[in-house]
Short mmCIF file of C-alpha atoms in Angstrom, two decimals:
data_model
loop_
_atom_site.label_atom_id
_atom_site.label_comp_id
_atom_site.label_asym_id
_atom_site.label_seq_id
_atom_site.Cartn_x
_atom_site.Cartn_y
_atom_site.Cartn_z
CA MET L 742 14.35 8.84 10.70
CA LYS L 743 10.65 9.78 10.87
CA THR L 744 11.52 13.39 11.73
CA LEU L 745 13.81 13.60 8.70
CA LYS L 746 11.02 12.22 6.53
CA HIS L 747 8.54 14.81 7.87
CA ILE L 748 10.98 17.63 7.21
CA SER L 749 11.81 16.40 3.71
CA VAL L 750 8.13 16.04 2.75
CA ALA L 751 7.37 19.55 4.03
CA PHE L 752 10.39 20.93 2.15
CA LEU L 753 9.34 19.23 -1.09
CA ILE L 754 5.78 20.54 -0.82
CA ILE L 755 7.03 24.09 -0.27
CA LEU L 756 9.61 23.80 -3.05
CA ILE L 757 7.18 22.38 -5.60
CA SER L 758 4.41 24.83 -4.79
CA GLY L 759 6.84 27.75 -4.99
CA LEU L 760 8.57 26.74 -8.21
CA SER L 761 5.60 25.36 -10.14
CA PRO L 762 4.18 28.68 -11.38
CA TYR L 763 7.62 29.81 -12.51
CA TYR L 764 8.66 26.67 -14.42
CA LEU L 765 5.36 25.36 -15.77
CA LYS L 766 5.22 27.48 -18.87
CA PRO L 767 4.80 26.16 -22.41
CA ASN L 768 8.13 27.71 -23.43
CA ASN L 769 10.05 25.45 -21.00
CA PRO L 770 10.06 22.02 -22.71
CA ILE L 771 12.32 20.32 -20.16
CA MET L 772 9.94 21.02 -17.32
CA MET L 773 6.95 19.97 -19.40
CA ILE L 774 8.67 16.66 -20.24
CA PHE L 775 9.45 16.19 -16.53
CA LEU L 776 5.82 16.87 -15.65
CA PHE L 777 4.57 14.37 -18.24
CA LEU L 778 7.00 11.74 -16.94
CA ILE L 779 5.66 12.16 -13.40
CA VAL L 780 2.05 11.98 -14.59
CA GLY L 781 2.90 8.94 -16.74
CA PHE L 782 4.57 7.21 -13.80
CA PHE L 783 1.53 7.91 -11.64
CA ILE L 784 -0.84 6.47 -14.27
CA PHE L 785 1.46 3.43 -14.64
CA ASN L 786 1.19 2.82 -10.86
CA LEU L 787 -2.60 3.13 -11.01
CA ILE L 788 -2.79 0.55 -13.80
CA ILE L 789 -0.50 -2.10 -12.28
CA ARG L 790 -1.65 -1.78 -8.66
CA LYS L 791 -4.41 -4.39 -9.02
CA SER L 792 -2.12 -7.32 -9.74
CA LEU L 793 -0.28 -9.62 -7.34
CA SER L 794 2.41 -9.92 -10.01
CA PHE L 795 3.69 -6.46 -9.03
CA LYS L 796 3.78 -7.12 -5.29
CA SER L 797 7.58 -7.04 -5.20
CA TYR L 798 7.55 -3.64 -6.96
CA PHE L 799 5.19 -1.99 -4.46
CA THR L 800 6.71 -3.61 -1.37
CA SER L 801 10.36 -3.17 -2.30
CA ARG L 802 12.41 -1.12 0.12
CA TYR L 803 14.03 0.56 -2.89
CA ASN L 804 10.72 1.96 -4.13
CA LEU L 805 10.93 5.48 -2.74
CA TYR L 806 7.47 6.43 -3.98
CA THR L 807 5.65 4.15 -1.57
CA THR L 808 5.46 4.04 2.20
CA LYS L 809 5.16 0.58 3.66
CA VAL L 810 4.18 -0.95 7.00
CA ARG L 811 4.94 -4.61 7.59
CA SER L 812 3.60 -6.71 10.46
CA GLU L 813 3.17 -10.33 11.43
CA LYS L 814 0.59 -12.03 13.60
CA SER L 815 0.38 -15.70 14.54
CA TYR L 816 -2.80 -17.76 14.88
CA ASP L 817 -3.55 -21.32 16.05
CA ILE L 818 -5.64 -22.02 12.95
CA SER L 819 -4.60 -23.91 9.82
CA LYS L 820 -3.27 -21.89 6.92
CA LYS L 821 -6.09 -22.89 4.57
CA LEU L 822 -8.82 -22.07 7.10
CA MET L 823 -7.17 -18.74 7.96
CA PHE L 824 -6.88 -17.87 4.26
CA GLU L 825 -10.60 -18.50 3.77
CA LYS L 826 -11.48 -16.59 6.95
CA ILE L 827 -9.48 -13.52 5.85
CA ILE L 828 -11.27 -13.50 2.48
CA GLU L 829 -14.59 -13.62 4.31
CA VAL L 830 -13.50 -10.76 6.59
CA ILE L 831 -12.37 -8.65 3.62
CA ASN L 832 -15.68 -9.18 1.83
CA HIS L 833 -17.52 -7.76 4.86
CA SER L 834 -15.23 -4.75 5.35
CA ASP L 835 -14.28 -1.49 3.63
CA PHE L 836 -11.38 -3.21 1.90
CA LYS L 837 -11.84 -4.32 -1.71
CA LEU L 838 -10.61 -7.80 -2.55
CA VAL L 839 -8.80 -7.65 -5.89
CA GLU L 840 -6.87 -10.88 -6.32
CA THR L 841 -6.09 -14.09 -4.45
CA ASP L 842 -3.63 -16.89 -5.09
CA GLU L 843 -4.75 -20.08 -3.35
CA ASN L 844 -1.53 -21.92 -4.25
CA LYS L 845 0.74 -19.35 -2.59
CA PHE L 846 -1.85 -18.26 0.01
CA GLU L 847 -1.56 -14.61 -1.04
CA ILE L 848 -4.24 -11.92 -0.97
CA LEU L 849 -4.29 -8.46 -2.52
CA GLU L 850 -6.82 -5.93 -1.36
CA ILE L 851 -6.97 -2.22 -2.07
CA LEU L 852 -8.41 0.92 -0.60
CA LYS L 853 -9.74 3.70 -2.77
CA ILE L 854 -8.29 7.16 -3.19
CA THR L 855 -9.12 9.50 -0.30
CA PHE L 856 -8.21 13.00 0.80
CA LYS L 857 -5.25 11.62 2.77
CA SER L 858 -4.04 9.05 0.26
CA TRP L 859 -3.82 8.06 -3.39
CA GLY L 860 -4.93 4.63 -2.22
CA GLU L 861 -3.27 1.72 -0.52
CA ASN L 862 -2.46 -1.82 -1.50
CA LEU L 863 -2.69 -4.41 1.27
CA TYR L 864 -0.78 -7.64 0.77
CA ILE L 865 -1.40 -10.63 3.02
CA ASN L 866 0.30 -13.99 2.84
CA PHE L 867 0.46 -16.96 5.17
CA GLU L 868 3.21 -19.29 6.36
CA THR L 869 3.11 -22.27 8.67
CA LYS L 870 5.64 -22.60 11.49
CA GLY L 871 5.02 -25.65 13.61
CA ASN L 872 1.37 -25.62 14.70
CA GLU L 873 0.94 -21.90 14.06
CA THR L 874 -0.07 -19.94 11.00
CA ILE L 875 1.84 -16.69 10.53
CA MET L 876 -0.10 -13.96 8.75
CA LYS L 877 2.28 -11.51 7.08
CA PHE L 878 0.74 -8.13 6.34
CA CYS L 879 2.12 -5.29 4.24
CA SER L 880 0.25 -2.05 3.61
CA SER L 881 1.76 0.07 0.86
CA THR L 882 0.68 3.53 -0.22
CA LEU L 883 0.35 4.32 -3.87
CA PHE L 884 2.72 7.02 -5.13
CA GLN L 885 3.30 8.93 -1.93
CA MET L 886 6.27 9.17 0.38
CA TYR L 887 4.27 9.69 3.57
CA SER L 888 1.19 7.72 4.64
CA TRP L 889 -0.34 10.07 7.24
CA GLY L 890 -0.92 7.03 9.47
CA LYS L 891 -3.13 5.24 6.93
CA ASN L 892 -0.94 2.12 6.72
CA GLU L 893 -1.00 1.63 10.50
CA LYS L 894 -4.75 2.28 10.56
CA ASN L 895 -5.29 -0.35 7.84
CA TYR L 896 -3.43 -2.95 9.91
CA ASP L 897 -5.36 -2.08 13.07
CA GLU L 898 -8.72 -2.20 11.27
CA LEU L 899 -7.92 -5.56 9.68
CA LEU L 900 -6.83 -7.05 13.01
CA ASN L 901 -10.00 -5.78 14.70
CA GLU L 902 -12.13 -7.31 11.93
CA ILE L 903 -10.28 -10.63 12.21
CA GLU L 904 -10.51 -10.75 15.99
CA SER L 905 -14.24 -9.99 15.97
CA SER L 906 -14.87 -12.65 13.31
CA LEU L 907 -12.96 -15.32 15.25
CA ILE L 908 -15.04 -14.84 18.41
CA ILE L 909 -17.65 -17.57 18.63
#
């Protein structure tokens, strides 16, 4: 599946770069409308990305314009204490805390636009199973079909930050 994704992304890049000069002329209104729709959709994603209300939109498996990585990790710490500890870790890291929901134990953090990415949204929520707290993590790219390893790197960096903060 990953190989097919690599091939399709490469094909789309070649196709778009080859056809853009030919079709992007003021006398072709259909292509101009298509271009404005894509730009409008991109701006829409930039505007709504900083709200937990749109978590289901960015993490949906049907959203083809985002790449997602989901992981779970269990801890022997209470959900409330783990929630507070993660917020503390985020505040001392490169991640930017955007929104928290203390009732649902949900956190939204973002990463800025870089050369490799249009930015990522990181969603963290907590569940209790027995005596363990399960941290559910989802890193979602913003408006790109391939993450170039950024989602996995975000998860690894967050886990390293958490582990180092839990050492006494």
